[in-house]
Short mmCIF file of N, CA and C in Angstrom, two decimals:
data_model
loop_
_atom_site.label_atom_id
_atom_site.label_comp_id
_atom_site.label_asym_id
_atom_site.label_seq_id
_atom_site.Cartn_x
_atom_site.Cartn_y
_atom_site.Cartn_z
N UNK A 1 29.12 -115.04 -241.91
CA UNK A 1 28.91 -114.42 -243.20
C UNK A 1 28.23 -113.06 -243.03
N UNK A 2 28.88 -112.13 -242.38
CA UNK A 2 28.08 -110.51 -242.36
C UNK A 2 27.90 -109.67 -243.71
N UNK A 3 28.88 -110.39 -244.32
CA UNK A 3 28.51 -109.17 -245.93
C UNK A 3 28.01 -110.08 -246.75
N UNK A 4 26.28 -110.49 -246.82
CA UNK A 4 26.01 -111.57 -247.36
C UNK A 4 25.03 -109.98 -248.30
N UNK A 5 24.90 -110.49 -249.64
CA UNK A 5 24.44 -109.40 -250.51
C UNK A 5 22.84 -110.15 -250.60
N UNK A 6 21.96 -109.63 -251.46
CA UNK A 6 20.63 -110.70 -251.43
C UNK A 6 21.25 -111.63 -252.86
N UNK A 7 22.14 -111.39 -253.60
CA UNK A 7 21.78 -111.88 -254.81
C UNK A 7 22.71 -113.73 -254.13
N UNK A 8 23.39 -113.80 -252.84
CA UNK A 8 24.34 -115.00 -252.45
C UNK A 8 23.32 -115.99 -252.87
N UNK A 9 23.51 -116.79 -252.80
CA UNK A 9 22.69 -118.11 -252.78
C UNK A 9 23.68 -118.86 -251.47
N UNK A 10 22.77 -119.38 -250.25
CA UNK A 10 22.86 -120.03 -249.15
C UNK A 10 22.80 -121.27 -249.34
N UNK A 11 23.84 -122.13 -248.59
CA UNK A 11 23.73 -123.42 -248.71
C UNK A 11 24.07 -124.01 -247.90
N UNK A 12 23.56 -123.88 -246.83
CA UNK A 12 23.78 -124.23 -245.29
C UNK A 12 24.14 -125.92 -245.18
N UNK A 13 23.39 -126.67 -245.77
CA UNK A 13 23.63 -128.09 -245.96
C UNK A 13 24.46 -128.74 -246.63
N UNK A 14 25.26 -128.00 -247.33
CA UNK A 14 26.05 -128.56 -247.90
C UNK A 14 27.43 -128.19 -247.83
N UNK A 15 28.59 -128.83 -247.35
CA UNK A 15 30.00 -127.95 -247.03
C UNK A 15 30.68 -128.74 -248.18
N UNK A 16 31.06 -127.49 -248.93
CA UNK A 16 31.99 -127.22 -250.04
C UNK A 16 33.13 -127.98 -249.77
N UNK A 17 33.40 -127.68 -249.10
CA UNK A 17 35.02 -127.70 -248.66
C UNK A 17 35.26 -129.17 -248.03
N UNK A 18 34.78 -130.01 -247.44
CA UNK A 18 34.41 -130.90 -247.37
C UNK A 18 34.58 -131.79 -248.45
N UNK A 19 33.21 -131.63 -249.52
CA UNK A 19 32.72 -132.21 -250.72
C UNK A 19 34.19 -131.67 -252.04
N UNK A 20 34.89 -131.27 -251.65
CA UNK A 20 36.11 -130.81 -252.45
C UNK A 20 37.02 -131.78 -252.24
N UNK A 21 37.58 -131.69 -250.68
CA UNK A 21 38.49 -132.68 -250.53
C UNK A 21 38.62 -134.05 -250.33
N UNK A 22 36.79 -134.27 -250.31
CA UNK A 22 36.97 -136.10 -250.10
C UNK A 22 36.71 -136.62 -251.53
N UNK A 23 36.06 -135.84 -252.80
CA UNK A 23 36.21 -136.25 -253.50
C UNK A 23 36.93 -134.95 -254.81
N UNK A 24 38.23 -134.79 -254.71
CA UNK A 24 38.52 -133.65 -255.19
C UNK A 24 38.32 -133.81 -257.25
N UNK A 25 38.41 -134.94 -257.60
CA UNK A 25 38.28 -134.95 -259.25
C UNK A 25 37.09 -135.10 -259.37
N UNK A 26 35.81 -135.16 -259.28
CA UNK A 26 34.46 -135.84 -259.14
C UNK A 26 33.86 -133.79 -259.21
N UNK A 27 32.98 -134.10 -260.12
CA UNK A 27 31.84 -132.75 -260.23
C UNK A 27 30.63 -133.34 -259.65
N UNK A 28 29.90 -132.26 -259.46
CA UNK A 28 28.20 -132.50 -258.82
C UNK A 28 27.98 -131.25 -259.57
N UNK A 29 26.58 -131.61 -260.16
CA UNK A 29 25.68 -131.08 -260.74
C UNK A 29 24.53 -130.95 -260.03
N UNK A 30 24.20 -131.76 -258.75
CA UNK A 30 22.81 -131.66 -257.98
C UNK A 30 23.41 -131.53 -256.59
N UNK A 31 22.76 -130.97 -256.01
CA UNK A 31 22.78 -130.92 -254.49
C UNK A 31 20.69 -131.58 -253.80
N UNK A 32 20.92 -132.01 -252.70
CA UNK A 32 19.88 -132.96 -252.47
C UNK A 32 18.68 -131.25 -252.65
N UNK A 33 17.55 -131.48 -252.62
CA UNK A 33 16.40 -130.80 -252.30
C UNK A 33 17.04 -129.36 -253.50
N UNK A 34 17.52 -129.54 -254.57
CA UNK A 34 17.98 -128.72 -255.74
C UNK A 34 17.39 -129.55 -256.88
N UNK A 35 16.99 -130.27 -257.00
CA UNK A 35 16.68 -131.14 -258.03
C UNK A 35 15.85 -130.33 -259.67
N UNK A 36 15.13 -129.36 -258.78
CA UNK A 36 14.19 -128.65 -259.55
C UNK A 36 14.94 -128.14 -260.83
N UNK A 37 15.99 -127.36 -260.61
CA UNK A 37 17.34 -126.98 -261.14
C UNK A 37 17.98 -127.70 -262.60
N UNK A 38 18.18 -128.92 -261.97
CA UNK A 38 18.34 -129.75 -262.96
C UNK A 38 17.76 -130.78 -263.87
N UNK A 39 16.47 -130.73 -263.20
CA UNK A 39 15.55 -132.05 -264.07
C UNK A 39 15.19 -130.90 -265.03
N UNK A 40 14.86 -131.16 -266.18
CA UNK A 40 14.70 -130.25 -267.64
C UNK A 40 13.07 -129.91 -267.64
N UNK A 41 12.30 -131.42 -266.98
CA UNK A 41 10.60 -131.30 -267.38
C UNK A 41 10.44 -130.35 -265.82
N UNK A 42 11.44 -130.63 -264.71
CA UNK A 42 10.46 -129.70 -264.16
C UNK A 42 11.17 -127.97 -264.43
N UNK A 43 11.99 -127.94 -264.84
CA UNK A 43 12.82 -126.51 -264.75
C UNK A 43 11.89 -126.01 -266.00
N UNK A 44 11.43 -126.55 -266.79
CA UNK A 44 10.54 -125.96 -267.66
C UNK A 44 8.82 -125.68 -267.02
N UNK A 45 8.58 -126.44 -266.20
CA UNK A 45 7.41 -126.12 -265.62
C UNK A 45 7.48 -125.08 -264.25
N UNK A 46 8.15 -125.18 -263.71
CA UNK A 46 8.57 -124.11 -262.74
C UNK A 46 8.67 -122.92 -263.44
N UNK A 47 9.05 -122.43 -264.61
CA UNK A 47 8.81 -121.63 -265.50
C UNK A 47 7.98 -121.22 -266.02
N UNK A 48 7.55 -122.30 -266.43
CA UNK A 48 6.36 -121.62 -267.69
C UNK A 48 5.17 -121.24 -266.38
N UNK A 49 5.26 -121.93 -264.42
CA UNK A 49 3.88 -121.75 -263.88
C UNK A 49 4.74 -120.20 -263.52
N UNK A 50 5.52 -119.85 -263.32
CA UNK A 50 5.97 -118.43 -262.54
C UNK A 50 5.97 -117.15 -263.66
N UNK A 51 6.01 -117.86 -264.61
CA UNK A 51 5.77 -116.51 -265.95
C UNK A 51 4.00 -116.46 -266.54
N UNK A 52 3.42 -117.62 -266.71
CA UNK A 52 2.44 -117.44 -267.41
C UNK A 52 0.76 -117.96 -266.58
N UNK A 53 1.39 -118.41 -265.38
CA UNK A 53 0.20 -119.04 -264.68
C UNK A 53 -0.71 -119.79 -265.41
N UNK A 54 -2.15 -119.50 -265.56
CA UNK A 54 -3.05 -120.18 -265.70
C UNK A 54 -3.15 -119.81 -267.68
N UNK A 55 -2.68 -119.14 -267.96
CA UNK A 55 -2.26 -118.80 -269.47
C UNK A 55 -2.28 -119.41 -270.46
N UNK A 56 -2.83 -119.58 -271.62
CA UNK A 56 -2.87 -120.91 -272.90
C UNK A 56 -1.16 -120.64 -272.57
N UNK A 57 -0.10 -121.94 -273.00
CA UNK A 57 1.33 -121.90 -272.93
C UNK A 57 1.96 -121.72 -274.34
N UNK A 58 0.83 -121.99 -275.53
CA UNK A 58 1.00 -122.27 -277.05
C UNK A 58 0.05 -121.00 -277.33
N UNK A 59 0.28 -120.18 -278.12
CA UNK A 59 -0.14 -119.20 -278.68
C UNK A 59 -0.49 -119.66 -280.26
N UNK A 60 -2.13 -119.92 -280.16
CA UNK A 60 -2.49 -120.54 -281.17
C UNK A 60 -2.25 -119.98 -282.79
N UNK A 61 -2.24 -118.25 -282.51
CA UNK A 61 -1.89 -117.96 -284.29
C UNK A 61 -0.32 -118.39 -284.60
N UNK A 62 0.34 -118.36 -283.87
CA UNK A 62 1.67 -117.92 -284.15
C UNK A 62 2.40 -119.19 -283.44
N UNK A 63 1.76 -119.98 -282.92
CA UNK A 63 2.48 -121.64 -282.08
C UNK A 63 3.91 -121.23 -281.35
N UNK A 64 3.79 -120.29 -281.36
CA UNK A 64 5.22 -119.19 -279.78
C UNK A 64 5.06 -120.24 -278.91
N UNK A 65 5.37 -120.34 -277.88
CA UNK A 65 5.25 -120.88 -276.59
C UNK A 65 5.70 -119.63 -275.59
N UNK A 66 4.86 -120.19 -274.33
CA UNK A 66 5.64 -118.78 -273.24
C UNK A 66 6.17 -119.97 -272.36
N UNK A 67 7.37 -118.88 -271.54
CA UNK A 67 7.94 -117.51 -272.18
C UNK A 67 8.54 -117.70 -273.17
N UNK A 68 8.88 -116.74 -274.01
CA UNK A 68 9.40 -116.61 -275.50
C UNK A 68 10.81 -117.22 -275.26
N UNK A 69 11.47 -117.18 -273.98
CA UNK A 69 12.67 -117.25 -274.03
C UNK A 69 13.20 -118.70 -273.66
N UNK A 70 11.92 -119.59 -273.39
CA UNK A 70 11.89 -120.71 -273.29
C UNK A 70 11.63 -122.03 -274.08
N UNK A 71 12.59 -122.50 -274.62
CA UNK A 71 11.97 -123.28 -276.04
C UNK A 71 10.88 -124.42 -275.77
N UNK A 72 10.16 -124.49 -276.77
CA UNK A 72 9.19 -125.34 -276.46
C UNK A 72 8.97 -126.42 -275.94
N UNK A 73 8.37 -127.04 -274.90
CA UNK A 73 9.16 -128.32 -274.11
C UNK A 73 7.85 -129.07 -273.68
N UNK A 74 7.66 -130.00 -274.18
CA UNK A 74 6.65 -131.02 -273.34
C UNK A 74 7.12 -132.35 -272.84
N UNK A 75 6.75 -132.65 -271.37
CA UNK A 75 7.05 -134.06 -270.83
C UNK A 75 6.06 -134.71 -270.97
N UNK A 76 6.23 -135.59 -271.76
CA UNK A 76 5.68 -137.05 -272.71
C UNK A 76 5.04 -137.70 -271.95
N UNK A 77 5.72 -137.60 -270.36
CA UNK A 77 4.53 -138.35 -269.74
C UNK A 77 3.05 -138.17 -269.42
N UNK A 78 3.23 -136.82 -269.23
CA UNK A 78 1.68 -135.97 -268.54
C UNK A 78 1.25 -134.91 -269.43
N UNK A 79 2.11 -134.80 -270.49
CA UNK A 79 1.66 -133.75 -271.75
C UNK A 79 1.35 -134.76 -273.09
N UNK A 80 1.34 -135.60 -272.84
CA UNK A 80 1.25 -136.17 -274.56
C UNK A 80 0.40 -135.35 -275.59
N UNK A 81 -1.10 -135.59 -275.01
CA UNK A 81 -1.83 -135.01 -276.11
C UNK A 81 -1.65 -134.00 -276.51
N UNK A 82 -0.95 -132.68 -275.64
CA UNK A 82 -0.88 -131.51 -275.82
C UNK A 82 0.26 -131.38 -276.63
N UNK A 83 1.54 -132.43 -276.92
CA UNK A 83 2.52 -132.69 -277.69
C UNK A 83 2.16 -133.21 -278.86
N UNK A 84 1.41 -133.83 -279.38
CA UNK A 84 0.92 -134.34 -280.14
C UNK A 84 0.18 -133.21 -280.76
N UNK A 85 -1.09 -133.03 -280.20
CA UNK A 85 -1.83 -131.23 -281.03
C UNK A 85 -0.90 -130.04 -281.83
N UNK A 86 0.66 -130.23 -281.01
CA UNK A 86 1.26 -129.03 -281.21
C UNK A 86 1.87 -129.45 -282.44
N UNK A 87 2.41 -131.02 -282.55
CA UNK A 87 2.89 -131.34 -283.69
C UNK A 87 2.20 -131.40 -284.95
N UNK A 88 0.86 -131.94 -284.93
CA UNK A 88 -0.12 -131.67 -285.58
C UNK A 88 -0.19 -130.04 -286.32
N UNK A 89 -0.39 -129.11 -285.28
CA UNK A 89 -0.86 -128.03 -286.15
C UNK A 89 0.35 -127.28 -286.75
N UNK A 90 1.59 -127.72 -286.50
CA UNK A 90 3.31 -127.31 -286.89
C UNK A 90 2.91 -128.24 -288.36
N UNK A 91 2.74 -129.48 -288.24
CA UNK A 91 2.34 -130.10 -289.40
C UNK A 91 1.54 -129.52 -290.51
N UNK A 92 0.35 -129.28 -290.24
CA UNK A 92 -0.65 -128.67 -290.85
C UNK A 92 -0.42 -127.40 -291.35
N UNK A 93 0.46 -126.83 -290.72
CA UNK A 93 0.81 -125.13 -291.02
C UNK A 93 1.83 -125.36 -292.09
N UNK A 94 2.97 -126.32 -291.87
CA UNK A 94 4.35 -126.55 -292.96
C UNK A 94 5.29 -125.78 -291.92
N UNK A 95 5.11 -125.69 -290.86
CA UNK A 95 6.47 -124.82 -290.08
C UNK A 95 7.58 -125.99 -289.74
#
């Protein structure tokens, strides 16, 4: 691969071509050690830690979430209360 640009994405572990013809009607959506990608609670936290770090994530006048471009997302397991507060003050406001 000599004309590899930076934007390629490498995938040394995994042969296409291979994974085409032994199962040619069959899609994949995950590749092993890609997971991040596709699970929703962490593709939202991989996010919100690379845009906003240590940052309130709820912008208390205005209940935004960062990044703006990310809709609001809490995993129920390890966010409850903070899902719960947010519903609360969406409640309390009438939004």
């Amino acid at each position: 691969m000599p004309n590899r640009t930076p934007g390629d994405r490498l995938r040394p572990h995994i042969d296409d071509q291979e994974l085409s013809c032994e199962s040619p009607s069959k899609r994949v959506n995950q590749f092993p050690f890609e997971h991040v990608l596709t699970v929703k609670d962490l593709l939202a936290l991989v996010c919100r830690r690379g845009c906003c770090g240590q940052e309130r994530l709820v912008d208390a006048d205005s209940l935004s979430s960062r990044p703006p471009w990310l809709p609001t997302t809490y995993n129920l397991q390890t966010e409850l209360p903070h899902f719960v507060s947010y519903y609360q003050q969406r409640q309390k406001r009438c939004v």
